[in-house]
């Protein structure tokens, strides 16, 4: 059944609320069978007052996880990786349990502890301690292995950045290239994503971008400009830079089956329930909306930026929404309303 038209007035209301709740700016871009609907609110830069534009680049956080999953699923198509093989077959001795498979890692069912729980327990000081740091993947895995696993391999869903750091190690081992090269050769160049970059460990965002502002834990404390950071604490789990247009193109192409075989896309879309309205596949979230439409994509939370990037199953409509703040649960929840406006239309 055809979707109702995107509710651009509803999108504007969502962005207005997000700004009222503390985001300096917010944007939404709906790509509906090639027709773009653009809505913005507030500023890209608090110092200059420059208005936020849907052309501005930004850090996408865990939307990066879908890019990493795409590369690994392409390697499965190329018979260079087996999803149900132990990670240790490809990276001997990396993990303390040979039962942890590649599929467990991509579906957040490995039980590997998420080291960011400790790293960012105190939001601003935790961020300041790592914002210029450069970690190796193995240093991050070692941080995780200091803590007990959260579950037996495959026994439960437990979101963990560690899983997609392991994904980065797998990409580099199996392709013999950096993740930067793998993203560029396999996704960015084929889809002509002109605003999408992996610049780790560089701290600058290329070209024109929105500045990102971290909300402190202490109510009323001033926002912290978090724009410049290595994002080395995340890398293949969260360090991609992109734009609303490029993420709309990426998820539409993925969901239209342009990035991997139909069999592999079906594997990516085998979902484990997370709660009553969301489920997780392989580097891909499914969100079930109030109007009965399910959308597929990923969310992102990196210091200074919240992102929602989702599309319909057939890829005919995609939405990217972004607010340039983080550590603000009200804004994160409000921004989810953009999905309802984009895919369910006027209420
Ligand atoms: C599950 C999420 C929301 S969190 C996960 C990942 N981001 C992180 O793990 C970073 C967490 C610290 C970010 C920081 N928060 C704190 O410091 C809190 N003390 C802030 O808000 O700037 C990402 O991105 N994912 C989102 C996802 O996948 O949707």
PDB file of C-alpha atoms and ligand atoms in Angstrom, residues 60-63 65 108 114 116 120-124 159 161 214-215 217 233 237-238 280 285 298-307 325-328 332, ligand 1:
ATOM      1  CA  UNK A  60      26.677  10.014  12.469  1.00  0.00           C
ATOM      2  CA  UNK A  61      27.746   7.887  15.458  1.00  0.00           C
ATOM      3  CA  UNK A  62      26.428   4.337  15.351  1.00  0.00           C
ATOM      4  CA  UNK A  63      24.903   4.717  11.915  1.00  0.00           C
ATOM      5  CA  UNK A  65      27.579   0.183  12.329  1.00  0.00           C
ATOM      6  CA  UNK A 108      24.854  -7.574  19.543  1.00  0.00           C
ATOM      7  CA  UNK A 114      30.576  -2.306  26.238  1.00  0.00           C
ATOM      8  CA  UNK A 116      31.908   2.954  26.798  1.00  0.00           C
ATOM      9  CA  UNK A 120      31.438   7.918  29.514  1.00  0.00           C
ATOM     10  CA  UNK A 121      29.945   7.321  32.966  1.00  0.00           C
ATOM     11  CA  UNK A 122      30.688  11.011  33.527  1.00  0.00           C
ATOM     12  CA  UNK A 123      29.748  12.586  30.201  1.00  0.00           C
ATOM     13  CA  UNK A 124      31.921  15.701  29.915  1.00  0.00           C
ATOM     14  CA  UNK A 159      24.015  -3.575  22.672  1.00  0.00           C
ATOM     15  CA  UNK A 161      30.144  -0.928  20.812  1.00  0.00           C
ATOM     16  CA  UNK A 214      27.458  17.948  24.291  1.00  0.00           C
ATOM     17  CA  UNK A 215      24.882  18.562  27.032  1.00  0.00           C
ATOM     18  CA  UNK A 217      25.166  15.954  33.136  1.00  0.00           C
ATOM     19  CA  UNK A 233      36.853   5.428  21.048  1.00  0.00           C
ATOM     20  CA  UNK A 237      31.497   1.460  15.590  1.00  0.00           C
ATOM     21  CA  UNK A 238      30.837   5.188  15.205  1.00  0.00           C
ATOM     22  CA  UNK A 280      17.961  -5.529  15.830  1.00  0.00           C
ATOM     23  CA  UNK A 285      17.541  -1.653  13.502  1.00  0.00           C
ATOM     24  CA  UNK A 298      20.092   2.943  12.552  1.00  0.00           C
ATOM     25  CA  UNK A 299      20.290   5.596  15.216  1.00  0.00           C
ATOM     26  CA  UNK A 300      23.411   7.395  16.313  1.00  0.00           C
ATOM     27  CA  UNK A 301      24.570   9.138  19.448  1.00  0.00           C
ATOM     28  CA  UNK A 302      28.055  10.618  19.424  1.00  0.00           C
ATOM     29  CA  UNK A 303      29.144  13.597  21.457  1.00  0.00           C
ATOM     30  CA  UNK A 304      27.346  16.580  19.933  1.00  0.00           C
ATOM     31  CA  UNK A 305      25.055  14.755  17.505  1.00  0.00           C
ATOM     32  CA  UNK A 306      21.888  12.585  17.516  1.00  0.00           C
ATOM     33  CA  UNK A 307      20.907  10.909  14.253  1.00  0.00           C
ATOM     34  CA  UNK A 325      23.350  17.990  20.671  1.00  0.00           C
ATOM     35  CA  UNK A 326      23.663  14.760  22.663  1.00  0.00           C
ATOM     36  CA  UNK A 327      23.328  13.492  26.253  1.00  0.00           C
ATOM     37  CA  UNK A 328      19.819  14.975  26.233  1.00  0.00           C
ATOM     38  CA  UNK A 332      16.583  11.926  21.525  1.00  0.00           C
TER      39      UNK A 332
HETATM   40  C1  LIG B   1      22.317   3.001  21.588  1.00  0.00           C
HETATM   41  C2  LIG B   1      22.834   4.415  21.312  1.00  0.00           C
HETATM   42  C3  LIG B   1      21.823   5.479  21.674  1.00  0.00           C
HETATM   43  S1  LIG B   1      24.380   4.618  22.210  1.00  0.00           S
HETATM   44  C4  LIG B   1      25.347   3.865  20.980  1.00  0.00           C
HETATM   45  C5  LIG B   1      26.518   4.631  20.410  1.00  0.00           C
HETATM   46  N1  LIG B   1      27.036   5.726  21.148  1.00  0.00           N
HETATM   47  C6  LIG B   1      27.759   5.512  22.258  1.00  0.00           C
HETATM   48  O1  LIG B   1      27.924   4.408  22.738  1.00  0.00           O
HETATM   49  C7  LIG B   1      28.295   6.755  22.916  1.00  0.00           C
HETATM   50  C8  LIG B   1      27.641   6.909  24.238  1.00  0.00           C
HETATM   51  C9  LIG B   1      28.114   8.160  24.906  1.00  0.00           C
HETATM   52  C10 LIG B   1      27.514   9.355  24.237  1.00  0.00           C
HETATM   53  C11 LIG B   1      27.307  10.457  25.246  1.00  0.00           C
HETATM   54  N2  LIG B   1      26.570   9.996  26.423  1.00  0.00           N
HETATM   55  C12 LIG B   1      27.102  10.020  27.650  1.00  0.00           C
HETATM   56  O2  LIG B   1      28.229  10.403  27.870  1.00  0.00           O
HETATM   57  C13 LIG B   1      26.239   9.507  28.755  1.00  0.00           C
HETATM   58  N3  LIG B   1      26.918   9.539  30.034  1.00  0.00           N
HETATM   59  C14 LIG B   1      26.505  11.549  24.568  1.00  0.00           C
HETATM   60  O3  LIG B   1      25.255  11.467  24.607  1.00  0.00           O
HETATM   61  O4  LIG B   1      27.131  12.423  23.964  1.00  0.00           O
HETATM   62  C15 LIG B   1      25.608   5.004  19.316  1.00  0.00           C
HETATM   63  O5  LIG B   1      25.668   5.827  18.500  1.00  0.00           O
HETATM   64  N4  LIG B   1      24.619   4.171  19.752  1.00  0.00           N
HETATM   65  C16 LIG B   1      23.267   4.599  19.844  1.00  0.00           C
HETATM   66  C17 LIG B   1      22.400   3.775  18.902  1.00  0.00           C
HETATM   67  O6  LIG B   1      22.928   2.802  18.346  1.00  0.00           O
HETATM   68  O7  LIG B   1      21.242   4.141  18.784  1.00  0.00           O
END
